Amino acid sequence: MKHLSKIAENLLGQPMFGLLSRAQDMEREGKKVIHFELGDPNFDSPDHVLEAAKKALDQKLTHYTNSMGLRELREAVANYAERDLGFKPDLNQVLICPANALIDFTARCAADPGEEIILPGPGFPTYYSVIKYNGFVPVPVRLKEENSFRMNPDDIVEKITDKTRLIIMNTPQNPTGSVMTEEEVFKTAEIAEHSDVYLLSDEVYSKIIYGGKNHFSPSLRDKCKERTIVLGSLSKIYSMSGWRLGFAIGPESFIRKMGLLLETIMSCLPAFTQLGGKAALEGDHSFLGKRIQELNERRNLLIGGLNRIKGLSCVMPEGAFYAFCNIKGTGMDSARYCEELLENSGIAAVSGNCFGSFGEGYARFCYASTEKKEIEEALSKMEDFHKKI
Amino acid sequence: MKHLSKIAENLLGQPMFGLLSRAQDMEREGKKVIHFELGDPNFDSPDHVLEAAKKALDQKLTHYTNSMGLRELREAVANYAERDLGFKPDLNQVLICPANALIDFTARCAADPGEEIILPGPGFPTYYSVIKYNGFVPVPVRLKEENSFRMNPDDIVEKITDKTRLIIMNTPQNPTGSVMTEEEVFKTAEIAEHSDVYLLSDEVYSKIIYGGKNHFSPSLRDKCKERTIVLGSLSKIYSMSGWRLGFAIGPESFIRKMGLLLETIMSCLPAFTQLGGKAALEGDHSFLGKRIQELNERRNLLIGGLNRIKGLSCVMPEGAFYAFCNIKGTGMDSARYCEELLENSGIAAVSGNCFGSFGEGYARFCYASTEKKEIEEALSKMEDFHKKI
């Protein structure tokens, strides 16, 4: 193979997509697979969202748009912030962009190669792959099982050096489902302020919290004017994963730079997907309650069942739709456990080490797209599997 | 403002979008603007494309997809290559991605900062902005007006050093509308082979050629197995600019790396836009003939008119939908000329220096979205403007 750049050599991609592809191969061979791997809700995008996109197509809104995003959608995001985060940002503080790309753009605008980014360990794989391929230095803060996997602000302080450029926090959290307390969230905001570093608050699961708990955002402290960048997404909350729509709210100067990066790489996003997004943010939200109730039932069923299986133990997650299950009792490492579980029982879960080295000893089970009947079937197959090992 | 990365400091964006934004401000103030700035055809996306996307929305195809692109669309691209380029690539040689992003991804997979990329000067601004923000070294090959702006392979040879990693060629060309001859195209492919560097062949205007001339692709030489990366797009040919759909055909190992970069940054593209793209590639192409006839009439009208205006001269472009007009006779530099033309006459054209320093002394007029009546009106306003200067 010809010469490739360092970036090309350091690309990891997203491990869940690789696993999905393997699982789909098994299905093509006629094997049944129960999917716990991809964080993609099996609910439909709301009808009013589909209709808005179809209407835009009928109106032939198929030309280039403003690279910062449609004004109407940015206004909808600003109104969302006023309603849910407690402050109304200026439109110049809002950028429309796939959420995954915003992680890449935020990191690349905040840090140069060799500089440090603090992030949760275990944490969303894109944090790790973005840091690795760009040559940044990952500084994971260990999320402790005994603290229900909530990120402890005191552990962040210890990691800050003069090379720190960005802290990434994530609540509700992927892969553990932990939800930070109000005190933890605002203490993290204070730490970012005192250390004078950017703070990326990944809030893509903000409305998926169980037991009536609240979501807290560190953005209230600086109203995204100084250092906080809120990362939002329509993928999980509105079951719009395939629309590739997210948004950032941040300091105007920083958002402008991220907008230029979007303009350079993607030019802009489709108008008809963005108008679907506007319909989601502004439309009826009553469907959400029912969906979260369904997710809650799946959660209780799955975590209860996992904890009854010999060799497994699982903290009850408070948000998102992931169970991060301790598999150390099996004596296997995470990768081998997940591989054998898939090959032997047709159950696809993600190895904990895909979420950074602090994920070793765990496996992530996503219950966003598995019906309760399938969860029961999976638990029964897992019991059989665990008897054999 | 807080510390920003070097990348953030070096971002340029795409100048056409900035100009569009300024022109739209003028329109909000009630001034009439005739738009020659953005390369966005004012034709509608074909009906069968719109219908395919709407059908996919009705089928709720709104979830994550394979990050390399839908298999059906990659097959459609492979069939396009067999039909139009003369060879059928393997599906693993095909990646679905916005074309603009493919320029960024190709450059970032082929070169490290400090390494050299050969490109046409003047050339598409994204080449220049990608090279600049990533810290690559741009090595422009001057397109000479006396050669009708066709890139001369002999001029490429002179620019190759041991730091060259990539040659970018583009036919039909933006911003000059030049179309390389068969001999020039294959000589360029030979040069890339002998120098052992990657060759990015930007063919996004491949079907927009006037006078019955043919499009030639250097890909026939290595069938995209060794070094050639064909860049295709649905934006211009199918009037689908806002769909953000393009494709690359290249060496399997290189395409895999670009796919990982897409997966890391964007995860994947929407299924319903991709199914629109499939309908475009596989559907009826009879609409194209009429559109190219209309573009041809606009071209003859515009270039004829420009050449009658004192101080201007314009080579007849053979493809794409741009006129690259020599404005040196006005005594103004390109930026000032375009600014005054917009402010005085409400005519938005892009300053030649937005396409690299070899574009100085020229202005680009895009006739993709201006009706003949508007072109006549613009020419008459320009005559008045030129009498005053």
Short mmCIF file of N, CA and C in Angstrom, two decimals, chain B residues 254-321:
data_model
loop_
_atom_site.label_atom_id
_atom_site.label_comp_id
_atom_site.label_asym_id
_atom_site.label_seq_id
_atom_site.Cartn_x
_atom_site.Cartn_y
_atom_site.Cartn_z
N PHE B 254 -7.49 2.77 0.46
CA PHE B 254 -7.63 4.21 0.66
C PHE B 254 -9.09 4.57 0.98
N ILE B 255 -10.00 3.93 0.25
CA ILE B 255 -11.45 4.17 0.48
C ILE B 255 -11.83 3.73 1.89
N ARG B 256 -11.23 2.63 2.36
CA ARG B 256 -11.54 2.16 3.71
C ARG B 256 -11.13 3.22 4.74
N LYS B 257 -9.96 3.84 4.53
CA LYS B 257 -9.52 4.89 5.45
C LYS B 257 -10.46 6.09 5.39
N MET B 258 -10.85 6.48 4.20
CA MET B 258 -11.77 7.61 4.09
C MET B 258 -13.11 7.27 4.74
N GLY B 259 -13.52 6.01 4.61
CA GLY B 259 -14.76 5.58 5.25
C GLY B 259 -14.67 5.67 6.77
N LEU B 260 -13.49 5.34 7.31
CA LEU B 260 -13.31 5.46 8.77
C LEU B 260 -13.36 6.93 9.19
N LEU B 261 -12.82 7.80 8.34
CA LEU B 261 -12.86 9.22 8.66
C LEU B 261 -14.32 9.71 8.65
N LEU B 262 -15.08 9.28 7.65
CA LEU B 262 -16.50 9.62 7.61
C LEU B 262 -17.21 9.06 8.84
N GLU B 263 -16.93 7.81 9.18
CA GLU B 263 -17.58 7.19 10.34
C GLU B 263 -17.26 7.96 11.62
N THR B 264 -16.01 8.40 11.75
CA THR B 264 -15.61 9.12 12.95
C THR B 264 -16.29 10.49 13.01
N ILE B 265 -16.38 11.18 11.88
CA ILE B 265 -16.89 12.55 11.89
C ILE B 265 -18.40 12.60 11.72
N MET B 266 -18.95 11.81 10.80
CA MET B 266 -20.39 11.96 10.48
C MET B 266 -21.22 10.72 10.83
N SER B 267 -20.60 9.63 11.24
CA SER B 267 -21.27 8.34 11.47
C SER B 267 -21.75 7.73 10.16
N CYS B 268 -22.67 8.41 9.48
CA CYS B 268 -23.23 7.89 8.24
C CYS B 268 -24.07 8.99 7.62
N LEU B 269 -24.66 8.72 6.45
CA LEU B 269 -25.57 9.68 5.80
C LEU B 269 -27.00 9.15 5.88
N PRO B 270 -27.99 10.04 5.76
CA PRO B 270 -29.38 9.59 5.83
C PRO B 270 -29.70 8.58 4.73
N ALA B 271 -30.53 7.58 5.07
CA ALA B 271 -30.96 6.59 4.07
C ALA B 271 -31.85 7.26 3.02
N PHE B 272 -32.70 8.20 3.46
CA PHE B 272 -33.68 8.74 2.49
C PHE B 272 -33.04 9.69 1.49
N THR B 273 -31.95 10.35 1.85
CA THR B 273 -31.26 11.15 0.83
C THR B 273 -30.52 10.19 -0.12
N GLN B 274 -29.94 9.14 0.43
CA GLN B 274 -29.21 8.19 -0.42
C GLN B 274 -30.12 7.49 -1.41
N LEU B 275 -31.35 7.21 -0.97
CA LEU B 275 -32.28 6.55 -1.91
C LEU B 275 -32.72 7.54 -2.99
N GLY B 276 -32.76 8.82 -2.66
CA GLY B 276 -32.94 9.84 -3.70
C GLY B 276 -31.78 9.81 -4.69
N GLY B 277 -30.59 9.67 -4.16
CA GLY B 277 -29.40 9.60 -5.03
C GLY B 277 -29.41 8.39 -5.94
N LYS B 278 -29.86 7.27 -5.40
CA LYS B 278 -29.96 6.05 -6.22
C LYS B 278 -30.93 6.29 -7.38
N ALA B 279 -32.07 6.91 -7.06
CA ALA B 279 -33.06 7.19 -8.11
C ALA B 279 -32.45 8.10 -9.17
N ALA B 280 -31.63 9.05 -8.76
CA ALA B 280 -31.01 9.95 -9.74
C ALA B 280 -30.08 9.19 -10.67
N LEU B 281 -29.22 8.36 -10.10
CA LEU B 281 -28.22 7.66 -10.92
C LEU B 281 -28.86 6.62 -11.85
N GLU B 282 -29.94 6.00 -11.34
CA GLU B 282 -30.54 4.90 -12.11
C GLU B 282 -31.72 5.34 -12.95
N GLY B 283 -32.24 6.53 -12.67
CA GLY B 283 -33.48 6.95 -13.32
C GLY B 283 -33.27 7.53 -14.71
N ASP B 284 -34.34 8.03 -15.22
CA ASP B 284 -34.38 8.65 -16.55
C ASP B 284 -33.43 9.85 -16.59
N HIS B 285 -32.59 9.90 -17.63
CA HIS B 285 -31.65 11.03 -17.75
C HIS B 285 -32.04 11.99 -18.88
N SER B 286 -33.26 11.79 -19.41
CA SER B 286 -33.60 12.60 -20.59
C SER B 286 -33.72 14.09 -20.27
N PHE B 287 -34.02 14.42 -19.02
CA PHE B 287 -34.12 15.84 -18.63
C PHE B 287 -32.81 16.59 -18.82
N LEU B 288 -31.70 15.83 -18.81
CA LEU B 288 -30.38 16.47 -18.83
C LEU B 288 -30.12 17.23 -20.14
N GLY B 289 -30.52 16.62 -21.23
CA GLY B 289 -30.28 17.23 -22.53
C GLY B 289 -30.86 18.63 -22.61
N LYS B 290 -32.11 18.77 -22.16
CA LYS B 290 -32.78 20.07 -22.18
C LYS B 290 -32.08 21.08 -21.29
N ARG B 291 -31.65 20.61 -20.15
CA ARG B 291 -30.99 21.52 -19.21
C ARG B 291 -29.66 22.01 -19.77
N ILE B 292 -28.95 21.10 -20.41
CA ILE B 292 -27.66 21.50 -20.95
C ILE B 292 -27.86 22.45 -22.14
N GLN B 293 -28.94 22.23 -22.88
CA GLN B 293 -29.25 23.17 -23.97
C GLN B 293 -29.54 24.57 -23.39
N GLU B 294 -30.32 24.60 -22.31
CA GLU B 294 -30.61 25.88 -21.66
C GLU B 294 -29.32 26.53 -21.16
N LEU B 295 -28.47 25.73 -20.51
CA LEU B 295 -27.19 26.27 -20.01
C LEU B 295 -26.34 26.79 -21.17
N ASN B 296 -26.38 26.07 -22.27
CA ASN B 296 -25.60 26.46 -23.44
C ASN B 296 -26.08 27.82 -23.98
N GLU B 297 -27.39 28.02 -23.99
CA GLU B 297 -27.92 29.31 -24.45
C GLU B 297 -27.49 30.43 -23.51
N ARG B 298 -27.54 30.16 -22.21
CA ARG B 298 -27.09 31.16 -21.24
C ARG B 298 -25.60 31.47 -21.45
N ARG B 299 -24.84 30.41 -21.67
CA ARG B 299 -23.41 30.56 -21.87
C ARG B 299 -23.11 31.47 -23.06
N ASN B 300 -23.74 31.18 -24.20
CA ASN B 300 -23.47 31.97 -25.40
C ASN B 300 -23.87 33.43 -25.19
N LEU B 301 -25.02 33.62 -24.54
CA LEU B 301 -25.50 34.97 -24.28
C LEU B 301 -24.52 35.72 -23.37
N LEU B 302 -24.12 35.07 -22.28
CA LEU B 302 -23.28 35.74 -21.29
C LEU B 302 -21.88 36.03 -21.84
N ILE B 303 -21.26 35.03 -22.41
CA ILE B 303 -19.87 35.22 -22.87
C ILE B 303 -19.84 36.22 -24.02
N GLY B 304 -20.83 36.11 -24.92
CA GLY B 304 -20.93 37.11 -26.01
C GLY B 304 -21.04 38.51 -25.44
N GLY B 305 -21.91 38.66 -24.47
CA GLY B 305 -22.14 39.99 -23.89
C GLY B 305 -20.92 40.52 -23.15
N LEU B 306 -20.29 39.67 -22.37
CA LEU B 306 -19.10 40.10 -21.61
C LEU B 306 -18.02 40.59 -22.57
N ASN B 307 -17.86 39.89 -23.68
CA ASN B 307 -16.81 40.26 -24.63
C ASN B 307 -17.10 41.56 -25.37
N ARG B 308 -18.37 42.03 -25.31
CA ARG B 308 -18.69 43.31 -25.94
C ARG B 308 -18.48 44.49 -25.00
N ILE B 309 -18.22 44.18 -23.71
CA ILE B 309 -18.07 45.26 -22.73
C ILE B 309 -16.61 45.70 -22.66
N LYS B 310 -16.43 47.02 -22.70
CA LYS B 310 -15.09 47.58 -22.70
C LYS B 310 -14.36 47.21 -21.40
N GLY B 311 -13.16 46.70 -21.54
CA GLY B 311 -12.38 46.36 -20.35
C GLY B 311 -12.50 44.90 -19.95
N LEU B 312 -13.40 44.16 -20.60
CA LEU B 312 -13.57 42.75 -20.27
C LEU B 312 -13.24 41.86 -21.47
N SER B 313 -12.73 40.65 -21.17
CA SER B 313 -12.64 39.65 -22.23
C SER B 313 -12.80 38.29 -21.58
N CYS B 314 -13.45 37.41 -22.29
CA CYS B 314 -13.79 36.12 -21.66
C CYS B 314 -13.62 34.97 -22.64
N VAL B 315 -12.78 34.02 -22.26
CA VAL B 315 -12.61 32.78 -23.03
C VAL B 315 -13.92 32.01 -23.02
N MET B 316 -14.28 31.40 -24.14
CA MET B 316 -15.50 30.59 -24.19
C MET B 316 -15.27 29.28 -23.42
N PRO B 317 -16.01 29.08 -22.32
CA PRO B 317 -15.83 27.83 -21.55
C PRO B 317 -16.47 26.66 -22.28
N GLU B 318 -15.90 25.48 -22.16
CA GLU B 318 -16.43 24.30 -22.86
C GLU B 318 -17.29 23.40 -21.97
N GLY B 319 -17.26 23.66 -20.67
CA GLY B 319 -18.04 22.82 -19.77
C GLY B 319 -18.38 23.56 -18.50
N ALA B 320 -19.01 22.84 -17.55
CA ALA B 320 -19.49 23.40 -16.28
C ALA B 320 -20.40 24.58 -16.57
N PHE B 321 -20.56 25.52 -15.62
CA PHE B 321 -21.45 26.66 -15.89
C PHE B 321 -20.87 27.95 -15.33
#
